[in-house]
Amino acid sequence: MRPSPALAASLSMLFLLAACERPVPDGEQAAALTRPAIDVAAQVDDEAFHVPEVVVVDFLDGTTKTEFDAIEQEWSIDLELASEEEGVDSAITVGVFRGDLGALLALIRGNPKVEAAEPLMRYAASYVPNDPGYGKQWNLSMINMPKAWDRSKGKGAVVAVLDTGVAYEDHDDFRRVPDLGGTTFVDGYDFVNKDRHANDDHGHGTHVAGTIAQSTNNAEGVAGVAFQAAIMPVKVLDHFGGGTSADIADAIRWAADHGANVINMSLGGGGRSAVMERAVEYARKKGVVVVCAAGNGGRGVVEYPAAYPGSVAVAAVGPGGQRAPYSSWGKELDLAAPGGDKRQGDEGGIVQNTIDPQDVSQAVYASYQGTSMATPHVAGVAALLFAAGARSPDQVEKALFASAHPPKGATGWTDQYGHGVIDAEVALKALEKLGGAAPVAELLPDEVQLAQPSPTHVAASSLSTAPLDWKPLAFAAVMLAFVLLTLARKERPGYLNVFASPGFLLPLLVSTMGVFVLRWLAPASELSASFALPLPDWLNDIIFGRGSLANPLVYSALVPTMAALVAVKVKGLRQAVGGLALGFAGILAYTVWAKAPALSWLPFTFLAMPWLVVNALICLFVARAMLKRETA
């Protein structure tokens, strides 16, 4: 049974921390370490739990009713025993009064027969969901979620998850994972495939979304932080888990323009991008809190976009509350949150419902670790704050920073934990002292359908700033070296013929990196969106439809083998087919290495990896046969 809204969650305000102050370093670093100041006035007391005009007085044990009846006359208050079942040696009384509470308590406490006197306060059982896996979620206990849920569950707030997509709908091969069945979703967008179906073909984004708003108290699976908030799925990362600065920047602006209160970016890496930095600034000016992962490098460098001004940079801690060994840290760090530490097993990770990356139609409960997992905890608490009445990113951040608790032995801001580990309950209390406004409108799911981006806006998502992915070509180069070294000297083609021949190099480059020059020649065109991809990907888009799962007929040796059959008769094509086969071998080997993508049509998900490995080897055999020089 849920507790009455009229009751408060708990009285345990004694643990409220003073506003965190960052230590001032020496020299030139001082300016670099400046972060939003914390209002010390944002301290929280227990007034929210007081029963108006009622006090409780605890007399010395053994005080009789006759004695306190005589004493109460001078206090102008009518005291009654709190319970007739009290023992004769107990005298806890409750009385109604009018007037100045402070003056009355001072008068009462001055009597030698009084042990304690205070306002009467209400307590309630903290909200405990019935999800069977909730007991394994040490992370939610760490950030004080049961007591926070008594105050806010996130209803009305919208969190945009910029990631690999979310398993939020039944569409084509994709399925909504069961433990997001009761979660509210608003319209999102797929900036990778340029359509309205931001489905997850990797698993990372669904896991992140689950931490924020997994369906909760539904007698299934596990719980989420702000489970009544709405998720806006925005796909910016492909099935390999990679994306471009242009797509991410465009998606940040789009989410800010379409109703997001919070943007979660559990992504990082690459260099500083002025385009993305301006997008973060734009979103914050629109009233959006942008929460980003600090990075998993385990070093003193906060990665971008977390390091941009205006973002909230989040480090990860394990079950013991100490910084996880992989978590990055540094001068731009703001907060720490549970991210998991699986050195002692899956129970040390963050458990949420997500997809099987080898079969997007299948759901699993997976234990992940990373600053990617820490970030949605902060995004979820930010959603709770907006739902509870926060009016601006400044209010949300001040409440988060003032309520975070430094690790044991630390005081104030540190470059390892920022202001400390988040505390959802205390953050909500801090918001009250900051003067949070009325909660955001409690919209029904069918009232929060947001507009889609205009074609002009989508076209602005350019590949011109995207870094090329050289890894498939690198795999192909290793295989070429293997081919050349395993051929007998008389059978080996001339190195110059191989490396300088356009007939060999062009098929190799197209197979591994696509017609990549289109990134610069026609960056905003549909032509670029399809053909500036490795050959198997754009063939898959053309034959089976954009955004569809990778088809095993394309991710195989079929195309190189068919070309080789032609080259047996037309010997002038052999070098070209050799380059094509090596390119396919490279992209298939890279796909195995990256553990992606999911393949459609296969009867069992475990067959995906063997399929890719076997076909990569066949491609390598075809390449060797095509490049082998005939001897007299």
XYZ file of C-alpha atoms in Angstrom:
632
model
C 0.000 0.000 0.000
C 1.353 3.409 -0.929
C 1.763 5.935 1.889
C -0.661 8.840 1.988
C 0.646 11.976 0.251
C -0.236 13.867 3.425
C 2.461 11.996 5.295
C 6.118 12.842 4.968
C 8.717 10.232 4.214
C 11.060 10.397 7.183
C 12.444 12.572 9.936
C 16.073 11.705 9.384
C 17.259 15.187 8.495
C 20.167 14.973 10.924
C 22.400 13.842 8.063
C 21.911 16.946 5.920
C 25.306 18.149 4.811
C 26.441 21.731 4.816
C 26.834 23.293 1.385
C 29.911 21.871 -0.305
C 32.752 24.295 -0.904
C 35.435 23.516 -3.431
C 38.978 24.005 -2.115
C 40.739 26.910 -3.762
C 43.942 25.699 -5.446
C 47.081 27.706 -5.835
C 48.101 29.638 -8.918
C 46.550 29.597 -12.343
C 44.351 26.538 -11.675
C 42.049 28.551 -9.423
C 40.089 30.094 -12.257
C 39.823 26.788 -14.107
C 38.242 25.114 -11.113
C 35.401 27.602 -10.740
C 32.006 25.921 -10.712
C 28.502 27.168 -9.769
C 28.492 28.446 -6.186
C 26.405 26.674 -3.570
C 23.937 28.715 -1.549
C 24.575 27.872 2.081
C 21.035 29.053 2.792
C 19.838 25.951 0.984
C 20.075 23.953 4.196
C 16.980 21.993 5.096
C 15.273 21.563 8.457
C 12.386 19.367 9.528
C 9.548 21.904 9.326
C 7.947 20.057 6.429
C 7.215 17.187 8.822
C 5.741 19.247 11.696
C 2.102 18.755 12.658
C 0.833 22.351 12.918
C 0.228 23.705 16.453
C 0.963 20.428 18.224
C 3.875 19.704 20.565
C 5.085 16.543 22.256
C 6.499 16.728 25.800
C 8.447 13.913 27.445
C 8.348 14.264 31.242
C 10.772 12.533 33.571
C 9.872 8.893 34.012
C 7.475 8.497 36.910
C 5.746 11.871 36.449
C 2.047 11.282 37.030
C -0.880 12.718 35.095
C -1.873 14.728 38.152
C 1.572 16.330 38.216
C 1.715 17.350 34.567
C -1.918 18.494 34.673
C -0.857 20.995 37.321
C 2.226 22.095 35.376
C 0.425 22.599 32.053
C -1.721 25.408 33.438
C 1.211 27.846 33.451
C 1.952 26.894 29.821
C -1.646 27.504 28.640
C -1.692 24.166 26.921
C -3.773 21.028 27.339
C -1.556 17.949 27.522
C -2.787 14.391 27.160
C -0.948 11.095 27.339
C 0.096 9.982 23.905
C -1.157 6.491 24.731
C -3.173 5.056 27.570
C -1.097 1.905 27.157
C 2.040 3.612 28.418
C 3.632 2.153 31.477
C 3.241 3.997 34.767
C 6.865 5.127 34.542
C 6.422 6.803 31.137
C 4.902 10.217 30.555
C 5.004 11.159 26.883
C 2.301 13.748 26.268
C 0.840 15.599 23.313
C -0.754 19.028 23.452
C -2.378 21.566 21.138
C -1.291 25.184 21.362
C -1.619 28.555 19.639
C 1.019 31.211 19.435
C 4.823 31.330 19.248
C 6.265 27.801 19.026
C 9.803 28.903 19.950
C 8.711 30.775 23.074
C 6.522 27.876 24.191
C 9.269 25.308 23.764
C 11.716 27.499 25.676
C 9.228 27.740 28.556
C 8.527 24.014 28.604
C 12.181 22.991 28.366
C 12.976 25.185 31.351
C 10.935 22.994 33.666
C 13.122 20.489 35.584
C 10.537 17.711 35.166
C 10.803 17.888 31.324
C 13.327 15.658 29.561
C 12.475 16.762 26.008
C 9.991 18.947 24.155
C 9.573 19.406 20.405
C 6.979 19.826 17.657
C 4.989 16.698 16.867
C 6.277 15.214 13.614
C 4.840 12.762 11.131
C 6.584 9.673 9.818
C 5.642 7.296 7.024
C 6.934 4.036 5.658
C 9.321 4.821 2.790
C 8.161 3.773 -0.661
C 9.405 0.270 -1.368
C 8.550 -1.063 -4.846
C 7.495 -4.661 -5.396
C 9.906 -5.331 -8.269
C 11.474 -8.740 -7.492
C 14.987 -7.612 -8.453
C 14.868 -4.420 -6.404
C 16.821 -6.036 -3.571
C 19.827 -6.378 -5.885
C 19.851 -2.655 -6.655
C 22.349 -1.471 -4.064
C 22.736 1.621 -6.221
C 19.222 2.886 -5.444
C 19.703 2.435 -1.712
C 23.032 4.281 -1.921
C 21.366 7.424 -3.269
C 18.450 7.205 -0.802
C 15.727 6.502 -3.360
C 13.089 4.932 -1.048
C 12.744 8.176 0.933
C 13.047 10.319 -2.197
C 10.106 8.504 -3.796
C 7.893 9.693 -0.956
C 8.481 13.213 -2.281
C 8.712 12.814 -6.066
C 8.542 10.085 -8.670
C 9.309 12.294 -11.646
C 5.839 12.674 -13.135
C 5.719 15.381 -15.797
C 9.482 15.639 -16.357
C 11.005 14.616 -19.716
C 14.492 13.090 -19.998
C 16.116 12.831 -23.432
C 18.445 9.825 -23.690
C 21.029 10.546 -26.391
C 22.530 7.124 -26.951
C 22.243 4.000 -29.104
C 18.452 4.292 -28.996
C 15.935 2.708 -26.645
C 13.920 -0.513 -26.953
C 10.668 1.416 -26.548
C 8.395 0.172 -29.340
C 7.385 -2.855 -31.380
C 8.543 -1.919 -34.867
C 9.879 -4.247 -37.565
C 12.417 -6.509 -35.824
C 12.486 -4.345 -32.700
C 10.507 -4.945 -29.499
C 9.899 -2.922 -26.365
C 11.632 -4.643 -23.456
C 9.103 -5.889 -20.870
C 10.336 -3.791 -17.960
C 9.750 -0.603 -19.934
C 6.152 -1.675 -20.509
C 4.736 0.888 -18.079
C 7.223 3.657 -18.850
C 6.003 6.828 -20.575
C 7.721 7.728 -23.843
C 7.500 10.884 -25.913
C 8.453 11.181 -29.560
C 12.158 11.025 -30.281
C 14.314 10.821 -33.375
C 16.998 8.634 -34.939
C 19.857 10.884 -36.073
C 21.847 7.895 -37.334
C 19.282 6.497 -39.770
C 17.332 9.762 -40.158
C 13.896 8.475 -39.253
C 11.385 8.609 -36.410
C 12.181 5.217 -34.904
C 14.988 5.659 -32.386
C 15.267 1.941 -31.667
C 18.240 0.360 -29.935
C 20.404 -2.086 -31.898
C 23.206 -2.179 -29.333
C 21.788 -2.394 -25.772
C 23.623 0.486 -24.115
C 20.883 3.111 -24.524
C 18.102 0.855 -23.230
C 20.138 0.043 -20.112
C 20.710 3.767 -19.487
C 17.018 4.560 -20.002
C 16.134 1.796 -17.530
C 18.183 3.380 -14.763
C 16.308 6.630 -15.337
C 12.766 5.341 -15.680
C 12.479 1.536 -15.587
C 8.847 0.616 -14.981
C 8.600 0.341 -11.198
C 6.236 -1.267 -8.710
C 4.987 -3.471 -11.538
C 5.968 -6.785 -9.882
C 8.523 -7.338 -12.635
C 12.266 -6.953 -12.958
C 13.919 -3.963 -11.338
C 13.226 -0.316 -10.526
C 14.233 3.066 -11.967
C 15.109 6.388 -10.362
C 12.375 8.623 -11.828
C 9.958 5.985 -13.017
C 7.057 8.363 -13.653
C 9.180 10.631 -15.851
C 8.903 10.390 -19.643
C 11.815 9.173 -21.760
C 12.595 10.866 -25.091
C 14.620 8.300 -27.107
C 17.209 9.992 -29.330
C 19.557 7.741 -31.279
C 22.962 9.316 -31.930
C 25.169 6.188 -31.740
C 25.138 3.347 -34.255
C 25.160 -0.407 -33.689
C 28.895 -0.256 -33.022
C 28.314 2.327 -30.291
C 29.909 5.159 -32.292
C 28.530 8.497 -33.441
C 29.526 11.854 -34.880
C 29.908 15.254 -33.298
C 27.496 16.686 -35.871
C 24.706 14.234 -35.059
C 25.179 14.617 -31.305
C 25.209 18.419 -31.468
C 22.131 18.422 -33.685
C 20.363 16.033 -31.308
C 21.159 18.189 -28.251
C 19.537 21.198 -29.888
C 16.590 19.145 -31.104
C 15.899 17.687 -27.668
C 16.105 21.143 -26.098
C 13.663 22.493 -28.690
C 11.184 19.661 -28.214
C 10.469 19.659 -24.514
C 13.310 17.876 -22.722
C 13.977 19.010 -19.149
C 17.079 16.829 -18.842
C 19.509 15.463 -21.449
C 21.483 12.332 -20.557
C 24.674 11.692 -22.539
C 26.410 8.523 -21.399
C 28.990 8.959 -24.123
C 32.382 10.565 -24.533
C 35.732 10.578 -26.222
C 37.157 12.500 -29.112
C 38.531 15.996 -28.924
C 36.917 19.273 -28.066
C 34.193 20.218 -30.544
C 33.105 23.853 -30.739
C 29.910 22.719 -32.456
C 28.982 20.389 -29.589
C 30.068 22.883 -26.932
C 27.745 25.507 -28.396
C 24.929 22.957 -28.478
C 25.371 22.269 -24.741
C 25.337 26.021 -24.088
C 22.186 26.346 -26.208
C 20.390 23.597 -24.289
C 21.260 25.082 -20.904
C 19.990 28.498 -21.981
C 16.747 26.757 -22.968
C 16.420 25.523 -19.380
C 17.765 21.999 -19.859
C 20.104 20.213 -17.445
C 22.769 18.399 -19.508
C 24.258 15.415 -17.639
C 27.344 13.674 -19.071
C 29.668 10.770 -18.248
C 33.147 11.803 -17.084
C 34.734 8.892 -18.981
C 36.140 5.436 -18.305
C 39.830 6.169 -18.811
C 40.654 5.903 -15.102
C 42.796 9.034 -15.334
C 42.718 12.647 -14.246
C 41.091 13.953 -17.430
C 37.337 14.525 -17.724
C 36.274 13.688 -21.274
C 34.083 15.750 -23.588
C 31.166 16.494 -23.586
C 31.286 16.241 -19.771
C 34.115 18.788 -19.642
C 32.157 21.505 -21.456
C 30.966 24.451 -19.354
C 27.267 24.050 -18.621
C 27.305 20.261 -18.441
C 27.150 18.228 -15.223
C 30.143 15.861 -15.220
C 29.575 12.563 -13.385
C 32.140 10.081 -12.021
C 31.349 6.527 -10.910
C 31.571 4.826 -7.523
C 31.252 1.144 -6.654
C 29.102 -0.507 -3.974
C 31.500 0.647 -1.254
C 31.091 4.299 -2.218
C 34.682 4.689 -3.443
C 35.612 5.894 -6.934
C 35.560 2.977 -9.367
C 39.037 2.239 -10.782
C 37.934 2.916 -14.381
C 36.271 6.268 -13.579
C 37.936 9.389 -14.921
C 38.254 12.451 -12.703
C 39.562 15.997 -12.820
C 38.995 19.689 -12.364
C 35.713 19.762 -14.319
C 34.063 17.035 -12.221
C 30.750 17.887 -10.521
C 29.257 14.783 -8.931
C 29.696 11.065 -8.338
C 27.006 8.386 -8.559
C 26.745 4.584 -8.539
C 28.361 3.208 -11.686
C 29.313 -0.261 -10.482
C 32.478 -2.223 -9.858
C 32.327 -5.786 -11.143
C 35.713 -6.955 -9.930
C 33.834 -9.242 -7.535
C 31.080 -10.290 -9.908
C 27.870 -9.119 -11.551
C 26.320 -8.165 -8.218
C 28.701 -5.201 -8.151
C 27.275 -3.836 -11.407
C 24.157 -1.870 -12.266
C 21.296 -4.186 -13.268
C 18.618 -3.046 -15.745
C 16.457 -4.569 -18.464
C 17.902 -4.196 -21.962
C 18.152 -6.010 -25.284
C 20.352 -8.875 -26.303
C 22.700 -7.086 -28.738
C 22.773 -10.192 -30.929
C 18.971 -10.330 -31.167
C 17.133 -7.044 -30.627
C 13.826 -8.854 -30.187
C 15.080 -10.565 -27.037
C 15.256 -8.861 -23.619
C 17.774 -9.608 -20.887
C 18.615 -8.294 -17.431
C 22.227 -7.207 -17.730
C 24.772 -6.009 -15.177
C 26.884 -3.172 -16.612
C 29.507 -0.895 -15.123
C 30.851 2.492 -16.192
C 30.404 6.209 -15.866
C 27.701 5.574 -18.479
C 25.765 3.849 -15.706
C 26.473 6.578 -13.130
C 25.207 9.399 -15.350
C 21.531 8.299 -15.580
C 21.322 8.232 -11.766
C 22.040 11.967 -11.769
C 19.726 12.562 -14.752
C 16.958 10.686 -12.935
C 17.358 12.750 -9.763
C 17.348 15.920 -11.896
C 14.000 14.732 -13.306
C 12.673 14.260 -9.757
C 13.697 17.842 -8.980
C 11.969 19.254 -12.061
C 8.854 17.257 -11.205
C 8.994 18.636 -7.659
C 9.053 22.217 -8.924
C 12.576 23.192 -9.963
C 12.395 26.089 -12.407
C 15.892 26.234 -13.884
C 19.155 24.337 -14.351
C 20.675 26.567 -11.656
C 18.130 25.390 -9.078
C 18.602 21.752 -10.029
C 22.379 21.943 -9.885
C 22.448 23.829 -6.592
C 20.146 21.242 -5.020
C 22.278 18.394 -6.380
C 25.576 19.930 -5.289
C 24.390 21.034 -1.833
C 22.961 17.603 -1.030
C 25.834 15.445 -2.324
C 27.990 13.918 0.401
C 31.772 13.673 0.077
C 33.352 10.268 0.730
C 34.492 9.384 4.212
C 37.462 11.464 5.251
C 36.946 14.155 2.581
C 35.479 17.622 2.953
C 34.110 19.903 0.266
C 34.764 19.545 -3.437
C 37.429 17.084 -4.615
C 38.698 16.278 -8.100
C 37.906 12.588 -7.486
C 34.223 12.986 -6.507
C 33.249 16.571 -7.341
C 30.803 17.753 -4.695
C 30.254 14.142 -3.639
C 27.912 11.197 -4.155
C 24.350 12.259 -4.940
C 21.528 11.876 -2.394
C 18.082 12.051 -3.982
C 16.103 12.639 -0.784
C 18.319 15.422 0.516
C 18.384 17.049 -2.945
C 14.587 17.259 -2.879
C 14.708 18.808 0.591
C 17.333 21.301 -0.570
C 15.056 22.292 -3.457
C 12.345 23.291 -0.976
C 14.726 25.725 0.681
C 15.683 27.120 -2.721
C 12.041 28.011 -3.349
C 11.073 25.458 -5.978
C 7.904 26.368 -7.848
C 4.806 24.268 -8.340
C 5.447 20.870 -9.951
C 5.445 20.636 -13.734
C 2.148 19.696 -15.340
C 1.245 16.068 -14.837
C 0.614 15.229 -18.487
C -0.941 12.005 -19.650
C 1.037 9.889 -22.124
C -1.191 10.902 -25.065
C -0.738 14.573 -24.226
C 3.020 14.618 -24.590
C 3.423 13.632 -28.223
C 6.065 16.030 -29.477
C 6.591 17.375 -32.978
C 9.078 15.754 -35.327
C 12.060 17.717 -36.639
C 11.624 19.523 -39.913
C 13.501 18.172 -42.954
C 15.632 21.317 -42.942
C 16.720 20.697 -39.369
C 17.561 17.069 -40.044
C 19.544 18.013 -43.127
C 21.750 20.194 -40.962
C 23.110 17.038 -39.335
C 26.344 16.949 -41.301
C 28.987 14.270 -41.666
C 31.587 16.881 -42.485
C 32.920 17.022 -38.931
C 32.678 13.269 -38.321
C 35.934 11.380 -37.807
C 36.489 8.463 -40.167
C 36.479 5.030 -38.597
C 39.738 3.486 -39.801
C 39.428 0.278 -37.788
C 37.845 -1.910 -40.522
C 40.584 -0.789 -42.927
C 43.201 -1.623 -40.289
C 41.787 -5.151 -39.950
C 41.869 -5.497 -43.746
C 45.505 -4.328 -43.832
C 46.492 -6.999 -41.307
C 44.773 -9.620 -43.438
C 46.524 -8.344 -46.557
C 49.853 -8.778 -44.795
C 48.823 -12.334 -43.928
C 47.937 -13.056 -47.565
C 51.223 -11.698 -48.906
C 53.325 -13.497 -46.337
C 51.639 -16.871 -46.864
C 52.035 -16.879 -50.629
C 55.112 -18.454 -52.116
C 57.612 -15.984 -53.539
C 56.773 -16.871 -57.135
C 53.050 -16.603 -56.416
C 53.256 -13.289 -54.580
C 52.035 -10.263 -56.557
C 54.300 -7.257 -56.820
C 53.848 -4.979 -53.832
C 53.682 -1.924 -56.084
C 50.958 -3.550 -58.156
C 48.887 -4.170 -55.034
C 49.371 -0.920 -53.152
C 49.318 1.464 -56.118
C 46.625 -0.168 -58.211
C 43.281 1.723 -58.140
C 41.658 -1.518 -59.186
C 42.691 -3.027 -55.831
C 42.565 -0.019 -53.502
C 39.166 1.398 -54.470
C 37.169 -1.790 -53.724
C 39.156 -2.195 -50.492
C 38.364 1.365 -49.351
C 34.691 1.228 -50.369
C 34.226 -2.095 -48.570
C 35.681 -0.823 -45.296
C 34.847 2.919 -45.269
C 32.291 3.487 -48.015
C 32.422 6.366 -50.469
C 33.810 8.495 -47.667
C 34.557 11.519 -49.874
C 30.802 12.188 -49.871
C 31.217 13.311 -46.268
C 32.824 16.476 -47.630
C 31.395 16.711 -51.158
C 27.722 16.277 -50.173
C 27.642 16.259 -46.362
C 23.934 16.944 -45.853
C 22.543 14.775 -48.638
C 20.645 11.505 -48.540
C 23.347 10.173 -50.877
C 25.970 10.767 -48.192
C 23.772 9.294 -45.447
C 23.685 5.966 -47.322
C 26.923 5.642 -49.260
C 29.383 7.174 -46.779
C 29.149 3.880 -44.914
C 31.037 0.584 -45.346
C 29.772 -1.353 -48.355
C 27.867 -4.017 -46.357
C 25.962 -1.283 -44.475
C 24.842 0.671 -47.507
C 23.971 -2.493 -49.400
C 21.894 -3.521 -46.392
C 20.105 -0.127 -46.425
C 19.385 -0.302 -50.157
C 18.197 -3.920 -50.249
C 16.444 -4.286 -46.900
C 15.595 -0.695 -45.909
C 17.366 1.986 -43.900
C 17.641 1.266 -40.221
C 16.893 -2.445 -40.602
C 18.966 -5.035 -38.828
C 22.152 -6.211 -40.496
C 21.249 -9.052 -42.814
C 23.469 -12.160 -42.787
C 23.320 -12.341 -46.605
C 25.107 -8.991 -46.795
C 27.369 -9.540 -43.773
C 28.895 -12.605 -45.384
C 31.230 -13.797 -48.122
C 28.375 -13.931 -50.646
C 29.240 -10.745 -52.572
C 33.023 -11.437 -52.840
C 32.381 -15.076 -53.796
C 29.971 -14.114 -56.588
C 32.479 -11.553 -57.849
C 35.244 -14.201 -57.736
C 33.200 -16.535 -59.943
C 33.132 -13.810 -62.574
C 36.855 -13.102 -62.111
C 37.695 -16.738 -62.828
C 36.668 -16.046 -66.431
C 37.686 -12.350 -66.558
C 41.197 -12.375 -65.174
C 41.529 -8.604 -65.369
C 39.077 -8.301 -62.470
C 41.117 -10.383 -60.058
C 42.901 -7.539 -58.294
C 39.613 -5.657 -57.837
C 37.911 -8.746 -56.441
C 40.916 -9.323 -54.186
C 40.503 -5.813 -52.748
C 36.753 -6.324 -52.376
C 37.228 -9.653 -50.565
C 39.867 -8.214 -48.244
C 37.568 -5.280 -47.469
C 34.710 -7.637 -46.582
C 37.074 -9.709 -44.460
C 38.132 -6.528 -42.643
C 34.613 -5.286 -41.913
C 33.451 -8.745 -40.793
C 36.468 -9.142 -38.512
C 35.887 -5.665 -37.086
C 32.240 -6.552 -36.476
C 33.335 -9.613 -34.484
C 35.837 -7.537 -32.531
C 33.201 -4.892 -31.731
C 30.600 -7.579 -30.832
C 28.098 -6.011 -33.210
C 25.781 -5.859 -34.977
C 22.767 -8.051 -34.347
C 21.984 -10.214 -37.372
C 18.432 -10.856 -38.507
C 17.013 -14.188 -39.705
C 19.382 -16.435 -37.758
C 17.440 -19.074 -35.773
C 19.704 -18.749 -32.689
C 21.489 -15.649 -31.455
C 24.682 -17.564 -30.611
C 25.142 -18.290 -34.329
C 25.923 -14.639 -35.129
C 29.577 -14.694 -34.076
C 30.430 -18.044 -35.740
C 28.679 -16.838 -38.902
C 30.807 -13.705 -39.036
C 34.064 -15.532 -38.245
C 33.523 -18.264 -40.845
C 32.575 -15.763 -43.539
C 35.563 -13.545 -42.728
C 37.808 -16.582 -43.250
C 36.088 -17.395 -46.557
C 36.637 -13.792 -47.686
C 40.283 -14.093 -46.737
C 40.574 -17.330 -48.770
C 38.909 -15.640 -51.778
C 41.260 -12.656 -51.499
C 44.287 -14.947 -51.390
C 43.087 -16.835 -54.471
C 42.429 -13.607 -56.403
C 45.774 -12.005 -55.560
C 47.842 -15.152 -56.192
C 50.022 -14.755 -59.261
C 49.967 -17.613 -61.697
C 53.336 -19.294 -62.247
C 54.593 -20.721 -65.470
